Tab-separated table of C-alpha atoms in Angstrom:
chain	number	residue	atom	x	y	z
A	281	MET	CA	-0.048	-0.047	0.156
A	282	ILE	CA	1.265	3.348	-1.090
A	283	ALA	CA	-0.045	6.902	-0.635
A	284	ARG	CA	-0.003	9.178	-3.489
A	285	GLY	CA	-1.377	12.759	-4.157
A	286	PHE	CA	-3.344	13.848	-7.097
A	287	ARG	CA	-3.336	17.912	-7.662
A	288	PHE	CA	-5.929	19.313	-9.972
A	289	LYS	CA	-6.935	22.974	-10.758
A	290	LEU	CA	-10.481	23.878	-9.604
A	291	ASP	CA	-12.767	26.125	-11.737
A	292	PRO	CA	-15.151	27.712	-9.393
A	293	THR	CA	-18.028	30.014	-10.252
A	294	PRO	CA	-17.878	33.611	-8.294
A	295	GLU	CA	-20.259	32.186	-5.584
A	296	GLN	CA	-18.196	29.298	-5.296
A	297	ASP	CA	-14.910	31.363	-5.079
A	298	ALA	CA	-16.570	33.433	-2.224
A	299	LEU	CA	-17.578	30.291	-0.332
A	300	LEU	CA	-13.924	29.005	-0.746
A	301	ARG	CA	-12.448	32.158	0.587
A	302	GLN	CA	-14.828	32.056	3.475
A	303	PHE	CA	-13.806	28.497	4.443
A	304	ALA	CA	-10.285	29.238	4.268
A	305	GLY	CA	-10.710	32.312	6.461
A	306	VAL	CA	-12.788	30.350	9.130
A	307	CYS	CA	-10.424	27.555	9.399
A	308	ARG	CA	-7.541	29.846	9.574
A	309	LEU	CA	-9.272	31.780	12.490
A	310	VAL	CA	-10.087	28.410	14.263
A	311	TYR	CA	-6.386	27.480	13.950
A	312	ASN	CA	-5.125	30.765	15.411
A	313	LEU	CA	-7.672	30.820	18.210
A	314	GLY	CA	-6.693	27.422	19.270
A	315	LEU	CA	-3.065	28.215	18.954
A	316	GLU	CA	-3.630	31.054	21.353
A	317	GLN	CA	-5.541	29.175	23.781
A	318	ARG	CA	-2.711	26.354	23.964
A	319	ALA	CA	-0.007	28.831	24.056
A	320	THR	CA	-1.721	30.706	26.975
A	321	TRP	CA	-3.376	27.949	29.266
A	322	GLY	CA	-2.324	24.753	27.577
A	323	ARG	CA	0.276	23.651	30.046
A	324	LYS	CA	-1.831	24.472	33.076
A	325	HIS	CA	-4.999	23.083	31.843
A	326	ARG	CA	-3.590	20.326	29.767
A	327	ILE	CA	-5.495	21.405	26.582
A	328	GLY	CA	-5.421	19.191	23.626
A	329	TYR	CA	-7.499	18.286	20.612
A	330	VAL	CA	-10.487	16.648	22.466
A	331	SER	CA	-11.173	19.753	24.730
A	332	GLN	CA	-10.530	22.184	21.928
A	333	ALA	CA	-13.068	20.145	19.697
A	334	ALA	CA	-15.570	20.533	22.476
A	335	ASP	CA	-14.823	24.271	22.622
A	336	LEU	CA	-15.212	24.482	18.966
A	337	THR	CA	-19.084	23.070	19.268
A	338	ARG	CA	-19.878	25.815	21.499
A	339	LEU	CA	-18.294	28.418	19.439
A	340	ARG	CA	-20.199	27.303	16.499
A	341	ALA	CA	-23.500	27.349	18.500
A	342	GLU	CA	-22.692	30.938	19.373
A	343	PHE	CA	-21.701	32.342	15.766
A	344	ASP	CA	-23.555	31.397	12.603
A	345	TRP	CA	-20.851	32.566	10.327
A	346	ILE	CA	-18.698	29.854	11.732
A	347	ARG	CA	-21.385	27.379	11.657
A	348	ALA	CA	-21.950	28.003	8.038
A	349	VAL	CA	-18.463	26.319	7.386
A	350	SER	CA	-18.226	22.637	7.473
A	351	VAL	CA	-17.363	21.385	10.935
A	352	SER	CA	-14.974	18.792	9.409
A	353	CYS	CA	-12.580	21.489	7.947
A	354	GLN	CA	-12.201	23.019	11.386
A	355	GLN	CA	-11.753	20.017	13.078
A	356	GLN	CA	-9.116	19.215	10.580
A	357	ALA	CA	-7.653	22.644	11.402
A	358	LEU	CA	-7.438	21.741	15.035
A	359	ARG	CA	-5.827	18.370	14.246
A	360	ASP	CA	-3.185	20.176	12.424
A	361	LEU	CA	-2.559	22.146	15.430
A	362	ASP	CA	-2.312	19.336	17.713
A	363	ARG	CA	0.264	17.550	15.270
A	364	ALA	CA	2.272	20.953	15.120
A	365	PHE	CA	2.597	20.888	19.066
A	366	GLN	CA	3.434	17.396	18.990
A	367	ASN	CA	6.225	17.996	16.708
A	368	PHE	CA	7.397	20.872	18.709
A	369	PHE	CA	7.482	18.931	21.857
A	370	ALA	CA	9.416	15.921	20.116
A	371	GLY	CA	12.090	18.538	18.982
A	372	ARG	CA	11.296	18.027	15.220
A	373	ALA	CA	9.878	21.505	14.661
A	374	SER	CA	9.908	25.081	16.229
A	375	PHE	CA	6.824	26.284	18.124
A	376	PRO	CA	3.771	26.643	16.100
A	377	ARG	CA	3.169	29.994	14.397
A	378	PRO	CA	-0.262	31.773	13.544
A	379	ARG	CA	-1.426	31.325	9.961
A	380	LYS	CA	-1.550	34.438	7.715
A	381	ARG	CA	-3.975	35.437	4.898
A	382	GLY	CA	-2.515	35.413	1.661
A	383	VAL	CA	0.061	32.489	2.938
A	384	ASN	CA	-2.123	29.894	4.345
A	385	ASP	CA	-5.359	29.812	2.358
A	386	SER	CA	-6.275	26.144	2.514
A	387	PHE	CA	-8.433	23.807	4.363
A	388	ARG	CA	-8.897	20.129	4.181
A	389	PHE	CA	-11.800	17.611	3.971
A	390	PRO	CA	-11.910	13.864	5.023
A	391	GLY	CA	-12.271	11.512	1.990
A	392	ARG	CA	-15.673	10.170	3.047
A	393	GLU	CA	-17.253	13.504	2.425
A	394	VAL	CA	-15.872	14.073	-1.082
A	395	GLU	CA	-17.097	12.748	-4.229
A	396	THR	CA	-16.019	12.990	-7.680
A	397	LYS	CA	-17.489	12.126	-11.259
A	398	ARG	CA	-16.436	12.626	-14.759
A	399	LEU	CA	-17.959	15.145	-17.025
A	400	ASN	CA	-16.253	14.786	-20.330
A	401	ALA	CA	-12.693	14.162	-21.657
A	402	LYS	CA	-11.175	17.271	-20.239
A	403	TRP	CA	-13.350	18.114	-17.016
A	404	SER	CA	-14.514	16.420	-13.971
A	405	ALA	CA	-16.374	17.695	-10.852
A	406	VAL	CA	-15.772	17.162	-7.297
A	407	ARG	CA	-18.562	17.749	-4.712
A	408	LEU	CA	-17.417	19.514	-1.336
A	409	PRO	CA	-19.692	19.823	1.655
A	410	LYS	CA	-21.706	23.177	1.727
A	411	ILE	CA	-20.148	24.304	-1.314
A	412	GLY	CA	-21.365	21.893	-4.007
A	413	TRP	CA	-20.127	20.487	-7.095
A	414	VAL	CA	-16.924	22.380	-8.216
A	415	LYS	CA	-15.539	21.670	-11.922
A	416	VAL	CA	-11.883	20.328	-12.024
A	417	ARG	CA	-9.578	20.308	-15.060
A	418	ASP	CA	-8.946	16.783	-15.379
A	419	THR	CA	-5.328	15.922	-16.327
A	420	ARG	CA	-4.950	12.370	-15.103
A	421	PRO	CA	-6.918	9.443	-13.967
A	422	LEU	CA	-7.545	9.050	-10.216
A	423	ARG	CA	-6.423	5.616	-8.682
A	424	GLY	CA	-6.909	4.342	-5.203
A	425	ALA	CA	-9.048	4.784	-2.119
A	426	LEU	CA	-9.650	8.465	-1.456
A	427	LYS	CA	-8.640	9.598	2.334
A	428	ASN	CA	-8.628	13.190	2.062
A	429	ALA	CA	-8.975	16.326	-0.126
A	430	THR	CA	-7.076	19.640	0.506
A	431	VAL	CA	-8.393	22.867	-1.296
A	432	SER	CA	-5.754	25.632	-1.483
A	433	LEU	CA	-5.146	28.973	-3.115
A	434	ASP	CA	-2.215	30.201	-4.833
A	435	ALA	CA	-1.010	32.899	-7.296
A	436	THR	CA	-2.644	30.826	-10.224
A	437	GLY	CA	-5.959	30.202	-8.491
A	438	TRP	CA	-7.660	27.353	-6.329
A	439	HIS	CA	-6.298	23.860	-6.565
A	440	ILE	CA	-7.373	20.492	-4.902
A	441	SER	CA	-5.157	17.936	-3.759
A	442	LEU	CA	-6.632	14.257	-3.541
A	443	ALA	CA	-4.566	12.105	-1.168
A	444	CYS	CA	-5.347	8.392	-2.284
A	445	GLU	CA	-4.115	4.973	-1.128
A	446	ILE	CA	-3.094	2.647	-3.508
A	447	GLU	CA	-2.488	-1.123	-3.446
A	448	HIS	CA	0.947	-1.803	-4.758
A	449	ASP	CA	3.366	-4.687	-4.685
A	450	ALA	CA	6.880	-3.451	-5.476
A	451	PRO	CA	8.766	-5.399	-7.984
A	452	ALA	CA	12.225	-6.870	-7.718
A	453	PRO	CA	14.729	-3.951	-7.920
A	454	ARG	CA	16.907	-3.616	-11.145
A	455	PRO	CA	20.516	-4.596	-10.719
A	456	GLU	CA	22.004	-1.401	-12.220
A	457	SER	CA	23.118	1.686	-10.165
A	458	VAL	CA	23.784	5.285	-11.099
A	459	GLY	CA	25.820	8.059	-9.337
A	460	ILE	CA	24.005	11.564	-9.613
A	461	ASP	CA	25.832	14.652	-9.424
A	462	ARG	CA	23.658	17.865	-8.479
A	463	GLY	CA	25.391	21.030	-9.610
A	464	VAL	CA	24.825	24.712	-10.751
A	465	ALA	CA	25.885	24.936	-14.173
A	466	THR	CA	24.763	21.460	-15.176
A	467	THR	CA	21.775	20.745	-12.952
A	468	LEU	CA	21.968	16.693	-12.997
A	469	ALA	CA	24.953	14.835	-14.270
A	470	LEU	CA	24.828	10.853	-14.294
A	471	SER	CA	27.676	8.571	-14.139
A	472	THR	CA	26.567	7.017	-17.550
A	473	GLY	CA	27.694	10.228	-19.072
A	474	GLU	CA	24.194	11.844	-19.486
A	475	MET	CA	23.420	15.529	-18.658
A	476	MET	CA	20.182	17.144	-17.621
A	477	ARG	CA	19.628	20.849	-17.293
A	478	LEU	CA	16.544	23.045	-16.342
A	479	PRO	CA	14.351	24.332	-19.034
A	480	GLU	CA	15.473	27.582	-20.806
A	481	SER	CA	12.006	28.972	-19.993
A	482	LEU	CA	12.988	29.369	-16.398
A	483	GLU	CA	15.513	32.011	-17.221
A	484	ARG	CA	12.963	33.817	-19.553
A	485	ILE	CA	10.632	33.948	-16.652
A	486	GLU	CA	13.301	35.031	-14.169
A	487	ALA	CA	13.997	38.048	-16.542
A	488	GLN	CA	10.199	38.844	-16.597
A	489	LYS	CA	10.132	38.547	-12.716
A	490	ARG	CA	12.955	40.851	-12.182
A	491	LYS	CA	11.266	43.503	-14.272
A	492	ALA	CA	7.985	43.017	-12.386
A	493	GLN	CA	9.723	43.449	-9.215
A	494	LYS	CA	10.995	46.606	-10.241
A	495	VAL	CA	7.577	47.640	-10.940
A	496	VAL	CA	6.587	46.573	-7.504
A	497	ALA	CA	9.357	48.769	-5.971
A	498	ARG	CA	8.014	51.991	-7.728
A	499	ARG	CA	4.316	51.590	-6.657
A	500	LYS	CA	2.906	53.260	-3.484
A	501	ARG	CA	2.839	50.902	-0.425
A	502	GLY	CA	-0.908	49.832	0.132
A	503	SER	CA	-2.074	51.161	-3.101
A	504	ASN	CA	-4.213	48.667	-5.526
A	505	ARG	CA	-1.557	49.342	-8.233
A	506	ARG	CA	1.216	47.761	-6.038
A	507	ARG	CA	-1.298	44.764	-5.042
A	508	ARG	CA	-1.719	44.243	-8.657
A	509	ALA	CA	1.962	44.213	-9.391
A	510	GLN	CA	2.677	42.005	-6.618
A	511	ALA	CA	0.150	39.464	-7.843
A	512	ARG	CA	2.088	39.481	-11.272
A	513	VAL	CA	5.219	38.621	-9.481
A	514	ALA	CA	3.472	35.813	-7.598
A	515	ARG	CA	2.142	34.562	-10.810
A	516	LEU	CA	5.669	34.254	-12.438
A	517	GLN	CA	7.164	32.709	-9.303
A	518	ALA	CA	4.453	30.070	-9.457
A	519	ARG	CA	4.946	29.368	-13.198
A	520	GLN	CA	8.672	28.774	-12.279
A	521	ALA	CA	7.851	26.381	-9.575
A	522	ARG	CA	5.724	24.255	-11.844
A	523	ILE	CA	8.194	24.097	-14.511
A	524	ARG	CA	10.928	23.155	-12.032
A	525	ARG	CA	8.719	20.366	-10.394
A	526	ASP	CA	7.852	19.122	-13.870
A	527	PHE	CA	11.398	18.811	-14.752
A	528	HIS	CA	12.165	17.001	-11.483
A	529	HIS	CA	9.300	14.743	-11.981
A	530	ARG	CA	10.336	13.763	-15.429
A	531	ALA	CA	13.944	13.153	-14.573
A	532	THR	CA	13.239	11.094	-11.503
A	533	LEU	CA	10.899	9.036	-13.480
A	534	ASP	CA	13.296	8.215	-16.069
A	535	ILE	CA	16.128	7.590	-13.439
A	536	ALA	CA	13.589	5.169	-11.494
A	537	ARG	CA	12.650	3.139	-14.347
A	538	ARG	CA	16.399	2.511	-15.514
A	539	PHE	CA	18.087	1.843	-12.339
A	540	GLY	CA	17.674	0.211	-9.013
A	541	VAL	CA	19.908	2.261	-6.970
A	542	ALA	CA	20.468	5.938	-7.257
A	543	VAL	CA	23.572	7.380	-5.316
A	544	LEU	CA	23.524	10.939	-4.204
A	545	GLU	CA	25.925	13.357	-2.266
A	546	ASP	CA	24.988	13.903	1.365
A	547	LEU	CA	24.596	17.918	0.806
A	548	ASN	CA	23.469	20.308	3.441
A	549	THR	CA	21.439	22.607	1.106
A	550	ARG	CA	20.294	24.782	3.827
A	551	GLY	CA	23.671	25.645	4.923
A	552	MET	CA	25.090	25.730	1.380
A	553	SER	CA	22.272	28.506	0.724
A	554	ALA	CA	22.771	30.329	4.112
A	555	SER	CA	23.360	34.044	3.837
A	556	ALA	CA	26.984	35.532	4.170
A	557	ARG	CA	25.822	38.659	5.263
A	558	GLY	CA	27.131	38.308	8.870
A	559	THR	CA	26.648	40.882	11.808
A	560	VAL	CA	27.296	44.433	12.296
A	561	ALA	CA	30.390	43.657	14.182
A	562	GLU	CA	31.693	41.093	11.738
A	563	PRO	CA	30.269	41.613	8.382
A	564	GLY	CA	30.588	38.953	5.596
A	565	ARG	CA	32.551	39.002	2.456
A	566	ASN	CA	31.478	38.663	-1.092
A	567	VAL	CA	27.983	38.902	0.080
A	568	ARG	CA	26.546	39.649	-3.288
A	569	GLN	CA	28.277	36.953	-4.903
A	570	LYS	CA	27.194	34.533	-2.472
A	571	ALA	CA	23.532	35.683	-2.733
A	572	GLY	CA	23.751	34.997	-6.442
A	573	LEU	CA	25.186	31.555	-5.903
A	574	ASN	CA	22.288	31.009	-3.379
A	575	ARG	CA	19.633	31.810	-5.808
A	576	VAL	CA	21.095	29.472	-8.486
A	577	ILE	CA	21.342	26.614	-5.801
A	578	LEU	CA	17.710	27.183	-4.592
A	579	ASN	CA	16.593	27.482	-8.351
A	580	ALA	CA	18.113	24.058	-9.070
A	581	GLY	CA	15.647	22.475	-6.447
A	582	TRP	CA	18.288	19.952	-5.188
A	583	HIS	CA	16.368	18.831	-2.079
A	584	LEU	CA	13.101	18.698	-4.168
A	585	PHE	CA	14.907	16.315	-6.546
A	586	ALA	CA	16.085	14.160	-3.751
A	587	THR	CA	12.521	14.022	-2.149
A	588	ILE	CA	10.801	13.131	-5.491
A	589	LEU	CA	13.609	10.644	-6.355
A	590	ALA	CA	13.004	8.856	-3.093
A	591	TYR	CA	9.428	7.957	-3.679
A	592	LYS	CA	9.699	7.106	-7.139
A	593	MET	CA	12.515	4.617	-6.461
A	594	GLU	CA	10.733	2.873	-3.614
A	595	GLU	CA	7.624	2.524	-5.830
A	596	ARG	CA	9.667	0.560	-8.239
A	597	GLY	CA	11.672	-1.379	-5.759
A	598	GLY	CA	14.628	0.631	-5.753
A	599	GLN	CA	16.448	2.781	-3.426
A	600	VAL	CA	18.246	6.128	-2.943
A	601	VAL	CA	21.343	6.021	-0.809
A	602	SER	CA	23.658	9.189	0.097
A	603	VAL	CA	27.523	9.023	0.242
A	604	PRO	CA	30.002	11.951	1.543
A	605	ALA	CA	30.512	14.898	-0.775
A	606	ARG	CA	34.094	15.726	0.090
A	607	PHE	CA	36.541	15.711	-2.788
A	608	THR	CA	34.258	14.054	-5.373
A	609	SER	CA	34.872	16.924	-8.060
A	610	GLN	CA	38.672	16.799	-7.384
A	611	THR	CA	39.104	12.799	-7.447
A	612	CYS	CA	39.940	11.323	-10.808
A	613	ALA	CA	37.775	8.602	-11.567
A	614	ALA	CA	40.362	6.654	-13.568
A	615	CYS	CA	43.114	6.576	-11.152
A	616	GLY	CA	41.896	7.934	-7.735
A	617	VAL	CA	44.217	10.724	-7.344
A	618	VAL	CA	42.845	13.897	-5.521
A	619	ASP	CA	44.274	17.001	-6.576
A	620	ALA	CA	42.397	20.428	-6.900
A	621	ARG	CA	44.609	21.298	-9.880
A	622	SER	CA	42.936	18.469	-11.986
A	623	ARG	CA	39.787	20.706	-12.118
A	624	GLU	CA	40.775	23.171	-14.765
A	625	SER	CA	37.466	24.860	-15.025
A	626	GLN	CA	33.873	24.379	-14.244
A	627	ALA	CA	33.228	21.918	-16.874
A	628	ARG	CA	36.809	20.585	-17.694
A	629	PHE	CA	38.640	17.771	-15.755
A	630	VAL	CA	42.319	16.807	-16.708
A	631	CYS	CA	44.093	14.474	-14.063
A	632	VAL	CA	47.640	15.897	-13.228
A	633	SER	CA	48.722	12.268	-12.549
A	634	CYS	CA	47.295	9.949	-15.391
A	635	GLY	CA	46.241	12.591	-17.846
A	636	HIS	CA	42.432	11.288	-17.701
A	637	THR	CA	40.105	13.975	-19.199
A	638	GLY	CA	36.423	14.501	-18.934
A	639	HIS	CA	33.647	16.652	-18.002
A	640	THR	CA	33.961	17.658	-14.212
A	641	ASP	CA	30.506	16.734	-13.286
A	642	ILE	CA	30.355	13.455	-14.951
A	643	ASN	CA	33.691	12.535	-13.343
A	644	ALA	CA	32.189	13.634	-10.020
A	645	ALA	CA	29.101	11.220	-10.709
A	646	VAL	CA	31.293	8.288	-11.254
A	647	ASN	CA	33.176	8.914	-7.951
A	648	ILE	CA	29.698	9.312	-6.244
A	649	GLU	CA	28.523	5.913	-7.527
A	650	ARG	CA	31.770	4.123	-6.575
A	651	ARG	CA	31.540	5.480	-2.945
A	652	TRP	CA	28.425	3.578	-2.392
A	653	ASN	CA	30.409	0.431	-2.919
A	654	THR	CA	32.624	0.445	0.193
A	655	PRO	CA	35.608	-1.587	-1.323
A	656	SER	CA	36.163	0.975	-4.060
A	657	LEU	CA	37.085	3.676	-1.548
A	658	ARG	CA	40.415	2.200	-1.258
A	659	MET	CA	41.447	3.647	-4.654
A	660	GLU	CA	40.737	7.052	-3.710
A	661	GLY	CA	42.868	9.430	-1.518
A	662	LEU	CA	46.169	9.415	-3.318
A	663	HIS	CA	46.823	13.070	-3.058
A	664	GLN	CA	49.815	14.753	-4.792
A	665	ARG	CA	50.721	16.687	-1.591
A	666	PRO	CA	50.527	14.649	1.923
A	667	CYS	CA	47.246	15.534	3.781
A	668	GLU	CA	44.713	13.613	5.787
A	669	VAL	CA	41.513	13.205	3.953
A	670	ARG	CA	38.259	11.652	5.132
A	671	THR	CA	35.566	10.706	2.583
A	672	GLY	CA	33.132	9.243	5.023
A	673	ARG	CA	31.988	10.726	8.195
A	674	ASP	CA	31.817	7.433	10.031
A	675	LEU	CA	35.076	6.052	8.800
A	676	LYS	CA	37.720	5.950	11.533
A	677	VAL	CA	40.889	5.174	9.172
A	678	SER	CA	42.315	7.660	6.946
A	679	GLU	CA	41.770	6.958	3.344
A	680	ASN	CA	45.070	8.964	2.434
A	681	PRO	CA	47.809	6.995	4.060
A	682	ARG	CA	51.192	8.654	3.989
A	683	PRO	CA	53.814	6.862	1.868
A	684	SER	CA	56.150	4.373	3.765
A	685	GLY	CA	59.964	4.407	3.661
A	686	ARG	CA	60.027	1.759	0.904
A	687	GLY	CA	57.801	3.813	-1.348
A	688	ARG	CA	54.686	1.866	-0.869
A	689	CYS	CA	51.574	2.742	0.788
């Protein structure tokens, strides 16, 4: 049994659009009221989901505009709050923060209260409690048993995400393995010699977005013109996100169908994209250059790629493993010599020891694949200059032994 989500775009009428916004606002209010109640009295009175659900019943009896919204959506908001506090007390997340309009415009229904039907080849409809049948742009068939439905609003309009459980038996994994190097100039480089890059349309949209951001800066704060300019920037960002996600889905599906093991570098994306601004007492250096690098890293979506690849590989019986990232781009894939001088440029690798030439990212991908197989680590670490190198976090023995007196390692 596997869980999968199916996201579709809604086409509500003006009356349904107003109801959807009302549902999102009331559910956001219930969440924030519950958060304030637990933050103020939760520890003293041991407030949890059960007691807050009882308070919700009394609140609905007092206010008609709250009772007009489905109680299931409001209960789901309280369940989200309870889960957020559980994650906080377990140390998995920070203290829950209030939900904001324009950011958290969403609500959820249990699957038993939602129905779907097919209208024609391009359109379907979904029935939501107290809202009615809403048209849905049908882009792919729905599979499995429906568990819940989440309605959300972004810059491109209303969407619905249907979470389903699908009966699935994973096949036997394929014997082939592949190393994947995630980079900046080349988004993905495989150990097989293939290279994948983000679509060029992202750069065109980025240029349009920068022009739109300049327009926002010239508009008066609080004006309708500024609000419309901000909406245009948000739509362009949403288009970029869709294009990037589509690229990752296509790339990961191709990899999952062809290989049984995908080897990635263990990258700390959050740390790599952190700001170099520093503090007033100790300001950072090359702040603008680092900010540009951070934008490129985040635009490539390294973490998103790893997340999508993991579940696609698992669905097909494969697995995703991570290996240390140190010196993968400085190690020769032919002889194992590690030297920074071998990397002549961003794309060209020429080994100073054996003369092996190739693309830097592909050379790194080959090293990444080899590091998954522990015995092959012995061929790495032959630096031209003596220094201690560790290519594994849990490895106690140095992989760069100093030469003995007889000229042998």
